mmCIF file of N, CA and C in Angstrom:
data_model
loop_
_atom_site.group_PDB
_atom_site.id
_atom_site.type_symbol
_atom_site.label_atom_id
_atom_site.label_comp_id
_atom_site.label_asym_id
_atom_site.label_seq_id
_atom_site.Cartn_x
_atom_site.Cartn_y
_atom_site.Cartn_z
ATOM 1 N N ARG C 181 94.674 120.520 103.659
ATOM 2 C CA ARG C 181 93.174 120.306 104.011
ATOM 3 C C ARG C 181 93.242 119.077 104.810
ATOM 4 N N LEU C 182 94.201 118.194 104.658
ATOM 5 C CA LEU C 182 94.144 116.845 105.628
ATOM 6 C C LEU C 182 94.434 117.370 106.958
ATOM 7 N N ARG C 183 95.465 118.178 107.108
ATOM 8 C CA ARG C 183 95.913 118.605 108.600
ATOM 9 C C ARG C 183 94.574 119.309 109.323
ATOM 10 N N GLU C 184 93.898 120.126 108.465
ATOM 11 C CA GLU C 184 92.681 120.720 108.994
ATOM 12 C C GLU C 184 91.696 119.608 109.543
ATOM 13 N N HIS C 185 91.377 118.758 108.566
ATOM 14 C CA HIS C 185 90.594 117.682 108.886
ATOM 15 C C HIS C 185 90.873 116.813 110.091
ATOM 16 N N VAL C 186 92.266 116.460 110.291
ATOM 17 C CA VAL C 186 92.625 115.779 111.315
ATOM 18 C C VAL C 186 92.582 116.624 112.723
ATOM 19 N N ALA C 187 92.946 117.870 112.590
ATOM 20 C CA ALA C 187 92.856 118.714 113.740
ATOM 21 C C ALA C 187 91.358 118.964 114.323
ATOM 22 N N ASP C 188 90.508 118.779 113.518
ATOM 23 C CA ASP C 188 89.056 119.101 113.763
ATOM 24 C C ASP C 188 88.618 117.725 114.452
ATOM 25 N N LYS C 189 88.333 117.750 115.741
ATOM 26 C CA LYS C 189 87.986 116.531 116.603
ATOM 27 C C LYS C 189 86.592 116.037 116.374
ATOM 28 N N SER C 190 85.727 117.035 115.747
ATOM 29 C CA SER C 190 84.236 116.575 115.292
ATOM 30 C C SER C 190 84.262 115.828 114.000
ATOM 31 N N LYS C 191 85.355 115.802 113.381
ATOM 32 C CA LYS C 191 85.306 115.091 111.855
ATOM 33 C C LYS C 191 85.673 113.607 112.183
ATOM 34 N N LEU C 192 85.002 112.749 111.237
ATOM 35 C CA LEU C 192 85.328 111.391 111.439
ATOM 36 C C LEU C 192 86.815 111.058 110.788
ATOM 37 N N PRO C 193 87.458 109.946 111.132
ATOM 38 C CA PRO C 193 88.745 109.656 110.489
ATOM 39 C C PRO C 193 88.746 109.472 109.085
ATOM 40 N N ILE C 194 89.949 109.610 108.485
ATOM 41 C CA ILE C 194 90.028 109.649 107.042
ATOM 42 C C ILE C 194 90.440 108.157 106.641
ATOM 43 N N LEU C 195 89.913 107.385 105.855
ATOM 44 C CA LEU C 195 90.456 105.975 105.177
ATOM 45 C C LEU C 195 91.464 106.412 104.114
ATOM 46 N N ILE C 196 92.686 105.852 104.473
ATOM 47 C CA ILE C 196 93.653 105.988 103.451
ATOM 48 C C ILE C 196 94.511 104.654 103.301
ATOM 49 N N PHE C 197 94.766 104.333 102.105
ATOM 50 C CA PHE C 197 95.585 103.070 101.882
ATOM 51 C C PHE C 197 97.014 103.751 101.528
ATOM 52 N N PRO C 198 98.043 103.501 102.426
ATOM 53 C CA PRO C 198 99.284 104.232 102.188
ATOM 54 C C PRO C 198 100.330 103.345 101.376
ATOM 55 N N GLU C 199 99.799 102.203 100.893
ATOM 56 C CA GLU C 199 100.710 101.437 99.986
ATOM 57 C C GLU C 199 100.463 102.157 98.609
ATOM 58 N N GLY C 200 99.330 102.690 98.300
ATOM 59 C CA GLY C 200 99.022 103.261 96.978
ATOM 60 C C GLY C 200 98.646 102.246 95.889
ATOM 61 N N THR C 201 98.652 101.044 96.295
ATOM 62 C CA THR C 201 98.338 99.942 95.224
ATOM 63 C C THR C 201 98.031 98.622 96.029
ATOM 64 N N CYS C 202 97.621 97.610 95.345
ATOM 65 C CA CYS C 202 97.347 96.327 96.077
ATOM 66 C C CYS C 202 98.466 95.338 95.615
ATOM 67 N N ILE C 203 98.670 94.384 96.387
ATOM 68 C CA ILE C 203 99.666 93.207 95.982
ATOM 69 C C ILE C 203 98.990 91.916 96.184
ATOM 70 N N ASN C 204 99.587 90.913 95.970
ATOM 71 C CA ASN C 204 99.036 89.548 95.800
ATOM 72 C C ASN C 204 98.755 88.917 97.100
ATOM 73 N N ASN C 205 98.296 89.621 98.240
ATOM 74 C CA ASN C 205 97.787 89.033 99.265
ATOM 75 C C ASN C 205 98.913 88.222 100.119
ATOM 76 N N THR C 206 100.222 88.431 99.872
ATOM 77 C CA THR C 206 101.315 87.799 100.625
ATOM 78 C C THR C 206 102.172 88.853 101.364
ATOM 79 N N SER C 207 102.067 90.057 100.888
ATOM 80 C CA SER C 207 103.060 91.009 101.472
ATOM 81 C C SER C 207 102.665 92.395 101.629
ATOM 82 N N VAL C 208 103.325 93.188 102.380
ATOM 83 C CA VAL C 208 102.953 94.552 102.609
ATOM 84 C C VAL C 208 104.080 95.500 102.029
ATOM 85 N N MET C 209 103.688 96.323 101.051
ATOM 86 C CA MET C 209 104.708 97.121 100.403
ATOM 87 C C MET C 209 105.035 98.400 101.346
ATOM 88 N N MET C 210 105.962 99.117 100.783
ATOM 89 C CA MET C 210 106.358 100.352 101.408
ATOM 90 C C MET C 210 105.150 101.324 101.480
ATOM 91 N N PHE C 211 105.002 101.977 102.685
ATOM 92 C CA PHE C 211 103.932 103.105 102.909
ATOM 93 C C PHE C 211 104.452 104.263 102.381
ATOM 94 N N LYS C 212 103.554 105.030 101.686
ATOM 95 C CA LYS C 212 103.812 106.387 101.390
ATOM 96 C C LYS C 212 103.873 107.088 102.566
ATOM 97 N N LYS C 213 104.847 108.088 102.726
ATOM 98 C CA LYS C 213 105.065 108.835 104.201
ATOM 99 C C LYS C 213 104.179 109.815 104.264
ATOM 100 N N GLY C 214 103.532 110.485 103.228
ATOM 101 C CA GLY C 214 102.509 111.615 103.322
ATOM 102 C C GLY C 214 101.355 111.377 104.375
ATOM 103 N N SER C 215 100.800 110.091 104.353
ATOM 104 C CA SER C 215 99.808 109.838 105.306
ATOM 105 C C SER C 215 100.115 110.021 106.698
ATOM 106 N N PHE C 216 101.485 109.884 107.007
ATOM 107 C CA PHE C 216 102.054 109.784 108.351
ATOM 108 C C PHE C 216 102.771 111.238 108.753
ATOM 109 N N GLU C 217 102.693 112.211 107.825
ATOM 110 C CA GLU C 217 103.221 113.575 108.141
ATOM 111 C C GLU C 217 102.284 114.414 108.674
ATOM 112 N N ILE C 218 100.990 114.115 108.616
ATOM 113 C CA ILE C 218 99.934 115.129 108.882
ATOM 114 C C ILE C 218 99.583 115.229 110.319
ATOM 115 N N GLY C 219 100.135 114.197 111.097
ATOM 116 C CA GLY C 219 99.804 114.182 112.482
ATOM 117 C C GLY C 219 98.621 113.292 112.782
ATOM 118 N N GLY C 220 98.036 113.412 114.003
ATOM 119 C CA GLY C 220 96.942 112.700 114.393
ATOM 120 C C GLY C 220 97.257 111.156 114.676
ATOM 121 N N THR C 221 96.238 110.567 114.973
ATOM 122 C CA THR C 221 96.125 109.080 115.346
ATOM 123 C C THR C 221 95.868 108.263 114.210
ATOM 124 N N ILE C 222 96.727 107.222 114.075
ATOM 125 C CA ILE C 222 96.489 106.220 113.053
ATOM 126 C C ILE C 222 95.748 105.153 113.489
ATOM 127 N N TYR C 223 94.719 104.663 113.012
ATOM 128 C CA TYR C 223 93.870 103.426 113.273
ATOM 129 C C TYR C 223 94.185 102.300 112.387
ATOM 130 N N PRO C 224 95.244 101.605 112.430
ATOM 131 C CA PRO C 224 95.678 100.427 111.659
ATOM 132 C C PRO C 224 94.628 99.394 111.274
ATOM 133 N N VAL C 225 94.520 99.000 110.159
ATOM 134 C CA VAL C 225 93.665 97.805 109.856
ATOM 135 C C VAL C 225 94.410 96.855 108.928
ATOM 136 N N ALA C 226 94.588 95.639 109.370
ATOM 137 C CA ALA C 226 95.107 94.591 108.513
ATOM 138 C C ALA C 226 93.980 93.845 107.813
ATOM 139 N N ILE C 227 94.138 93.757 106.431
ATOM 140 C CA ILE C 227 93.204 92.923 105.697
ATOM 141 C C ILE C 227 93.815 91.837 104.860
ATOM 142 N N LYS C 228 93.268 90.646 104.789
ATOM 143 C CA LYS C 228 94.016 89.544 104.259
ATOM 144 C C LYS C 228 92.855 88.794 103.694
ATOM 145 N N TYR C 229 92.866 88.521 102.357
ATOM 146 C CA TYR C 229 91.774 87.733 101.760
ATOM 147 C C TYR C 229 92.334 86.269 101.906
ATOM 148 N N ASP C 230 91.133 85.511 102.145
ATOM 149 C CA ASP C 230 91.295 83.990 102.262
ATOM 150 C C ASP C 230 90.993 83.360 100.890
ATOM 151 N N PRO C 231 91.947 82.824 100.279
ATOM 152 C CA PRO C 231 91.702 82.428 98.852
ATOM 153 C C PRO C 231 91.030 80.947 98.906
ATOM 154 N N GLN C 232 90.439 80.482 99.923
ATOM 155 C CA GLN C 232 89.777 79.150 100.037
ATOM 156 C C GLN C 232 88.812 78.963 98.804
ATOM 157 N N PHE C 233 87.870 79.921 98.744
ATOM 158 C CA PHE C 233 86.712 79.817 97.739
ATOM 159 C C PHE C 233 86.950 80.653 96.555
ATOM 160 N N GLY C 234 87.778 81.770 96.627
ATOM 161 C CA GLY C 234 88.028 82.464 95.376
ATOM 162 C C GLY C 234 89.182 83.564 95.715
ATOM 163 N N ASP C 235 89.908 83.726 94.680
ATOM 164 C CA ASP C 235 91.060 84.623 94.918
ATOM 165 C C ASP C 235 90.687 86.170 94.449
ATOM 166 N N ALA C 236 90.579 87.048 95.310
ATOM 167 C CA ALA C 236 90.315 88.367 95.078
ATOM 168 C C ALA C 236 91.332 89.178 94.297
ATOM 169 N N PHE C 237 92.717 88.720 94.310
ATOM 170 C CA PHE C 237 93.714 89.416 93.665
ATOM 171 C C PHE C 237 93.624 89.473 92.136
ATOM 172 N N TRP C 238 93.943 90.532 91.562
ATOM 173 C CA TRP C 238 93.763 90.649 90.191
ATOM 174 C C TRP C 238 95.265 91.080 89.636
ATOM 175 N N ASN C 239 95.712 90.218 88.947
ATOM 176 C CA ASN C 239 97.077 90.427 88.314
ATOM 177 C C ASN C 239 96.817 91.125 86.939
ATOM 178 N N SER C 240 96.833 92.403 86.966
ATOM 179 C CA SER C 240 96.359 93.204 85.789
ATOM 180 C C SER C 240 97.208 93.083 84.596
ATOM 181 N N SER C 241 98.502 92.548 84.934
ATOM 182 C CA SER C 241 99.383 92.282 83.765
ATOM 183 C C SER C 241 99.207 90.919 83.116
ATOM 184 N N LYS C 242 98.382 90.027 83.683
ATOM 185 C CA LYS C 242 98.179 88.919 83.180
ATOM 186 C C LYS C 242 96.634 88.684 82.824
ATOM 187 N N TYR C 243 95.794 89.263 83.485
ATOM 188 C CA TYR C 243 94.262 89.209 83.096
ATOM 189 C C TYR C 243 93.745 90.575 82.778
ATOM 190 N N ASN C 244 92.740 90.531 81.926
ATOM 191 C CA ASN C 244 91.997 91.864 81.713
ATOM 192 C C ASN C 244 90.947 91.960 82.608
ATOM 193 N N ILE C 245 90.264 93.138 82.794
ATOM 194 C CA ILE C 245 89.245 93.408 83.850
ATOM 195 C C ILE C 245 88.000 92.439 83.512
ATOM 196 N N VAL C 246 87.721 92.290 82.339
ATOM 197 C CA VAL C 246 86.457 91.442 82.064
ATOM 198 C C VAL C 246 86.668 89.878 82.640
ATOM 199 N N SER C 247 87.905 89.443 82.273
ATOM 200 C CA SER C 247 88.133 87.978 82.822
ATOM 201 C C SER C 247 88.333 88.076 84.327
ATOM 202 N N TYR C 248 88.806 89.129 84.875
ATOM 203 C CA TYR C 248 88.947 89.154 86.401
ATOM 204 C C TYR C 248 87.425 89.235 87.013
ATOM 205 N N LEU C 249 86.550 90.208 86.344
ATOM 206 C CA LEU C 249 85.165 90.221 87.017
ATOM 207 C C LEU C 249 84.605 88.974 86.762
ATOM 208 N N LEU C 250 84.680 88.337 85.754
ATOM 209 C CA LEU C 250 84.089 86.980 85.332
ATOM 210 C C LEU C 250 84.568 85.973 86.552
ATOM 211 N N ARG C 251 85.801 85.926 86.771
ATOM 212 C CA ARG C 251 86.359 85.063 87.765
ATOM 213 C C ARG C 251 85.745 85.377 89.271
ATOM 214 N N ILE C 252 85.677 86.588 89.565
ATOM 215 C CA ILE C 252 85.146 87.123 90.787
ATOM 216 C C ILE C 252 83.782 86.614 91.087
ATOM 217 N N MET C 253 82.977 87.066 89.936
ATOM 218 C CA MET C 253 81.539 86.835 90.012
ATOM 219 C C MET C 253 81.132 85.436 90.049
ATOM 220 N N THR C 254 81.895 84.388 89.643
ATOM 221 C CA THR C 254 81.759 83.133 89.675
ATOM 222 C C THR C 254 82.319 82.348 90.788
ATOM 223 N N SER C 255 82.964 83.039 91.660
ATOM 224 C CA SER C 255 83.569 82.446 92.893
ATOM 225 C C SER C 255 82.504 82.059 93.875
ATOM 226 N N TRP C 256 82.804 81.172 94.760
ATOM 227 C CA TRP C 256 81.876 80.662 95.674
ATOM 228 C C TRP C 256 81.653 81.844 96.681
ATOM 229 N N ALA C 257 82.671 82.445 97.118
ATOM 230 C CA ALA C 257 82.737 83.459 98.019
ATOM 231 C C ALA C 257 83.919 84.190 98.017
ATOM 232 N N ILE C 258 84.088 85.322 98.326
ATOM 233 C CA ILE C 258 85.246 86.130 98.730
ATOM 234 C C ILE C 258 85.349 86.378 100.179
ATOM 235 N N VAL C 259 86.154 85.621 100.820
ATOM 236 C CA VAL C 259 86.368 85.808 102.374
ATOM 237 C C VAL C 259 87.615 86.797 102.611
ATOM 238 N N CYS C 260 87.319 87.570 103.607
ATOM 239 C CA CYS C 260 88.295 88.446 103.913
ATOM 240 C C CYS C 260 88.543 88.604 105.412
ATOM 241 N N ASN C 261 89.569 88.361 105.892
ATOM 242 C CA ASN C 261 90.030 88.573 107.239
ATOM 243 C C ASN C 261 90.226 90.075 107.596
ATOM 244 N N VAL C 262 89.824 90.581 108.623
ATOM 245 C CA VAL C 262 90.015 92.048 108.941
ATOM 246 C C VAL C 262 90.340 92.074 110.408
ATOM 247 N N TRP C 263 91.433 92.593 110.650
ATOM 248 C CA TRP C 263 91.779 92.868 112.111
ATOM 249 C C TRP C 263 91.925 94.521 112.396
ATOM 250 N N TYR C 264 91.116 94.926 113.203
ATOM 251 C CA TYR C 264 91.189 96.423 113.673
ATOM 252 C C TYR C 264 92.070 96.405 114.838
ATOM 253 N N MET C 265 93.282 97.161 114.570
ATOM 254 C CA MET C 265 94.361 97.097 115.563
ATOM 255 C C MET C 265 94.278 98.345 116.517
ATOM 256 N N PRO C 266 95.018 98.365 117.411
ATOM 257 C CA PRO C 266 94.910 99.566 118.465
ATOM 258 C C PRO C 266 95.498 100.662 117.753
ATOM 259 N N PRO C 267 95.047 101.954 118.096
ATOM 260 C CA PRO C 267 95.625 103.069 117.659
ATOM 261 C C PRO C 267 97.040 103.394 117.780
ATOM 262 N N MET C 268 97.639 103.953 116.880
ATOM 263 C CA MET C 268 99.009 104.255 116.988
ATOM 264 C C MET C 268 99.258 105.862 116.785
ATOM 265 N N VAL C 269 100.147 106.506 117.493
ATOM 266 C CA VAL C 269 100.484 107.773 117.294
ATOM 267 C C VAL C 269 101.985 107.890 117.185
ATOM 268 N N ARG C 270 102.485 108.955 116.472
ATOM 269 C CA ARG C 270 103.983 109.127 116.275
ATOM 270 C C ARG C 270 104.596 109.447 117.602
ATOM 271 N N LYS C 271 105.709 108.777 117.775
ATOM 272 C CA LYS C 271 106.463 108.958 118.936
ATOM 273 C C LYS C 271 107.463 110.106 118.870
ATOM 274 N N GLU C 272 107.700 110.637 120.049
ATOM 275 C CA GLU C 272 108.637 111.808 119.955
ATOM 276 C C GLU C 272 110.078 111.602 119.244
ATOM 277 N N GLY C 273 110.514 112.396 118.380
ATOM 278 C CA GLY C 273 111.727 112.083 117.847
ATOM 279 C C GLY C 273 111.625 111.163 116.439
ATOM 280 N N GLU C 274 110.357 110.538 116.421
ATOM 281 C CA GLU C 274 110.222 109.685 115.171
ATOM 282 C C GLU C 274 109.705 110.443 113.864
ATOM 283 N N ASP C 275 110.467 110.297 112.770
ATOM 284 C CA ASP C 275 110.048 110.969 111.608
ATOM 285 C C ASP C 275 108.869 110.228 110.931
ATOM 286 N N ALA C 276 108.340 110.831 109.860
ATOM 287 C CA ALA C 276 107.188 110.227 109.235
ATOM 288 C C ALA C 276 107.548 108.858 108.654
ATOM 289 N N VAL C 277 108.706 108.591 108.070
ATOM 290 C CA VAL C 277 109.240 107.294 107.451
ATOM 291 C C VAL C 277 109.155 106.303 108.518
ATOM 292 N N GLN C 278 109.815 106.667 109.733
ATOM 293 C CA GLN C 278 109.965 105.671 110.833
ATOM 294 C C GLN C 278 108.629 105.249 111.482
ATOM 295 N N PHE C 279 107.686 106.184 111.465
ATOM 296 C CA PHE C 279 106.353 106.077 112.006
ATOM 297 C C PHE C 279 105.607 105.066 110.930
ATOM 298 N N ALA C 280 105.797 105.444 109.593
ATOM 299 C CA ALA C 280 104.978 104.642 108.642
ATOM 300 C C ALA C 280 105.601 103.123 108.648
ATOM 301 N N ASN C 281 106.875 102.926 108.789
ATOM 302 C CA ASN C 281 107.343 101.664 108.907
ATOM 303 C C ASN C 281 107.063 100.913 110.052
ATOM 304 N N ARG C 282 106.891 101.583 111.100
ATOM 305 C CA ARG C 282 106.256 100.995 112.411
ATOM 306 C C ARG C 282 104.931 100.354 112.301
ATOM 307 N N VAL C 283 104.158 101.281 111.710
ATOM 308 C CA VAL C 283 102.620 100.795 111.478
ATOM 309 C C VAL C 283 102.622 99.649 110.478
ATOM 310 N N LYS C 284 103.485 99.779 109.343
ATOM 311 C CA LYS C 284 103.573 98.706 108.399
ATOM 312 C C LYS C 284 103.985 97.459 108.971
ATOM 313 N N SER C 285 104.887 97.430 109.895
ATOM 314 C CA SER C 285 105.294 96.139 110.640
ATOM 315 C C SER C 285 104.265 95.578 111.555
ATOM 316 N N ALA C 286 103.596 96.598 112.058
ATOM 317 C CA ALA C 286 102.486 95.955 112.889
ATOM 318 C C ALA C 286 101.378 95.274 112.052
ATOM 319 N N ILE C 287 101.066 95.925 110.978
ATOM 320 C CA ILE C 287 100.018 95.232 110.211
ATOM 321 C C ILE C 287 100.695 94.121 109.521
ATOM 322 N N ALA C 288 101.857 93.996 109.089
ATOM 323 C CA ALA C 288 102.441 92.804 108.532
ATOM 324 C C ALA C 288 102.425 91.670 109.597
ATOM 325 N N ARG C 289 102.734 91.856 110.849
ATOM 326 C CA ARG C 289 102.660 90.818 111.842
ATOM 327 C C ARG C 289 101.420 90.259 112.019
ATOM 328 N N GLN C 290 100.452 91.236 112.298
ATOM 329 C CA GLN C 290 99.002 90.827 112.540
ATOM 330 C C GLN C 290 98.514 89.941 111.318
ATOM 331 N N GLY C 291 98.687 90.340 110.105
ATOM 332 C CA GLY C 291 98.213 89.512 108.993
ATOM 333 C C GLY C 291 98.994 88.530 108.519
ATOM 334 N N GLY C 292 100.291 88.291 109.153
ATOM 335 C CA GLY C 292 101.133 87.108 108.617
ATOM 336 C C GLY C 292 101.665 87.330 107.361
ATOM 337 N N LEU C 293 102.010 88.494 107.150
ATOM 338 C CA LEU C 293 102.523 89.093 105.785
ATOM 339 C C LEU C 293 103.853 89.348 105.851
ATOM 340 N N THR C 294 104.586 89.346 104.717
ATOM 341 C CA THR C 294 105.966 89.643 104.444
ATOM 342 C C THR C 294 106.073 91.188 104.242
ATOM 343 N N GLU C 295 107.115 91.783 104.860
ATOM 344 C CA GLU C 295 107.243 93.226 104.683
ATOM 345 C C GLU C 295 108.240 93.572 103.505
ATOM 346 N N LEU C 296 107.886 94.299 102.610
ATOM 347 C CA LEU C 296 108.633 94.616 101.385
ATOM 348 C C LEU C 296 109.171 96.143 101.634
ATOM 349 N N PRO C 297 110.580 96.135 101.185
ATOM 350 C CA PRO C 297 111.241 97.713 101.395
ATOM 351 C C PRO C 297 110.909 98.507 100.142
ATOM 352 N N TRP C 298 110.133 98.123 99.139
ATOM 353 C CA TRP C 298 109.933 98.812 98.083
ATOM 354 C C TRP C 298 108.455 99.158 97.753
ATOM 355 N N ASP C 299 108.148 100.160 96.856
ATOM 356 C CA ASP C 299 106.865 100.544 96.727
ATOM 357 C C ASP C 299 106.165 99.855 95.489
ATOM 358 N N GLY C 300 104.861 100.120 95.223
ATOM 359 C CA GLY C 300 104.167 99.390 94.094
ATOM 360 C C GLY C 300 104.597 99.783 92.740
ATOM 361 N N GLY C 301 105.461 100.756 92.622
ATOM 362 C CA GLY C 301 106.007 101.059 91.252
ATOM 363 C C GLY C 301 106.754 99.885 90.449
ATOM 364 N N LEU C 302 107.277 98.961 91.237
ATOM 365 C CA LEU C 302 107.933 97.940 90.926
ATOM 366 C C LEU C 302 107.005 96.903 90.086
ATOM 367 N N LYS C 303 105.634 97.063 90.380
ATOM 368 C CA LYS C 303 104.792 96.102 89.682
ATOM 369 C C LYS C 303 104.808 96.459 88.258
ATOM 370 N N ARG C 304 104.961 97.594 87.917
ATOM 371 C CA ARG C 304 104.856 98.091 86.594
ATOM 372 C C ARG C 304 106.313 98.440 85.757
ATOM 373 N N ALA C 305 107.174 98.724 86.581
ATOM 374 C CA ALA C 305 108.415 99.204 85.970
ATOM 375 C C ALA C 305 109.627 98.227 86.270
ATOM 376 N N LYS C 306 110.699 98.346 85.470
ATOM 377 C CA LYS C 306 111.803 97.558 85.708
ATOM 378 C C LYS C 306 112.544 98.091 87.126
ATOM 379 N N VAL C 307 113.225 97.230 87.613
ATOM 380 C CA VAL C 307 114.206 97.527 88.908
ATOM 381 C C VAL C 307 115.266 98.365 88.425
ATOM 382 N N LYS C 308 115.560 99.449 89.142
ATOM 383 C CA LYS C 308 116.683 100.281 88.681
ATOM 384 C C LYS C 308 118.143 99.602 88.765
ATOM 385 N N ASP C 309 119.066 99.820 87.883
ATOM 386 C CA ASP C 309 120.284 99.080 87.993
ATOM 387 C C ASP C 309 121.003 99.270 89.287
ATOM 388 N N THR C 310 120.968 100.582 89.835
ATOM 389 C CA THR C 310 121.563 100.923 91.064
ATOM 390 C C THR C 310 121.152 100.091 92.139
ATOM 391 N N PHE C 311 119.810 99.737 92.145
ATOM 392 C CA PHE C 311 119.213 98.998 93.287
ATOM 393 C C PHE C 311 119.735 97.446 93.093
ATOM 394 N N LYS C 312 119.776 97.099 91.784
ATOM 395 C CA LYS C 312 120.205 95.653 91.485
ATOM 396 C C LYS C 312 121.659 95.597 92.049
ATOM 397 N N GLU C 313 122.613 96.592 91.746
ATOM 398 C CA GLU C 313 123.979 96.599 92.067
ATOM 399 C C GLU C 313 124.063 96.485 93.595
ATOM 400 N N GLU C 314 123.307 97.441 94.313
ATOM 401 C CA GLU C 314 123.482 97.335 95.735
ATOM 402 C C GLU C 314 123.052 96.067 96.391
ATOM 403 N N GLN C 315 121.957 95.389 95.760
ATOM 404 C CA GLN C 315 121.706 94.141 96.344
ATOM 405 C C GLN C 315 122.836 92.945 95.994
ATOM 406 N N GLN C 316 123.371 93.123 94.829
ATOM 407 C CA GLN C 316 124.521 92.243 94.448
ATOM 408 C C GLN C 316 125.719 92.350 95.322
ATOM 409 N N LYS C 317 125.946 93.745 95.642
ATOM 410 C CA LYS C 317 127.103 94.083 96.615
ATOM 411 C C LYS C 317 126.859 93.290 97.995
ATOM 412 N N ASN C 318 125.595 93.560 98.471
ATOM 413 C CA ASN C 318 125.276 92.964 99.779
ATOM 414 C C ASN C 318 125.198 91.574 99.795
ATOM 415 N N TYR C 319 124.861 90.843 98.673
ATOM 416 C CA TYR C 319 124.847 89.423 98.478
ATOM 417 C C TYR C 319 126.488 88.877 98.522
ATOM 418 N N SER C 320 127.281 89.609 97.744
ATOM 419 C CA SER C 320 128.542 89.162 97.574
ATOM 420 C C SER C 320 129.304 89.300 98.990
ATOM 421 N N LYS C 321 128.982 90.191 99.931
ATOM 422 C CA LYS C 321 129.530 90.483 101.170
ATOM 423 C C LYS C 321 129.159 89.323 102.030
ATOM 424 N N MET C 322 127.885 88.918 101.891
ATOM 425 C CA MET C 322 127.416 87.672 102.541
ATOM 426 C C MET C 322 128.338 86.365 102.223
ATOM 427 N N LEU C 323 128.429 86.169 101.003
ATOM 428 C CA LEU C 323 129.310 85.038 100.603
ATOM 429 C C LEU C 323 130.614 85.030 101.059
#
């Protein structure tokens, strides 16, 4: 259905959040490749909250929804910087993962955010031992 929607030029663009979750306003996590497999033009938007008057980030493992809502509703303001970036299309020979990473990098640069190579699943689950071992090997090679 997404491919049909994108192919129909009379339809409006679809709003998709390819990270699949939110993070603490400092980083951009790995994008899900599905959004980049359907073709069409991507209209990237970089969004970053300014915590000067109130922090919009909800650490759900630390605060329940009631305390979060209370904190948000009693904030002076929730200020958000939004950058509408130039449209991007998939390059010839570029697969969906490469395209997703290119868009993610552009958004991270624009918002002054750190790029993370993992997805939002790590917010709720333990890091796999194989991933830890791989990072330990890389670190020992550096030393």
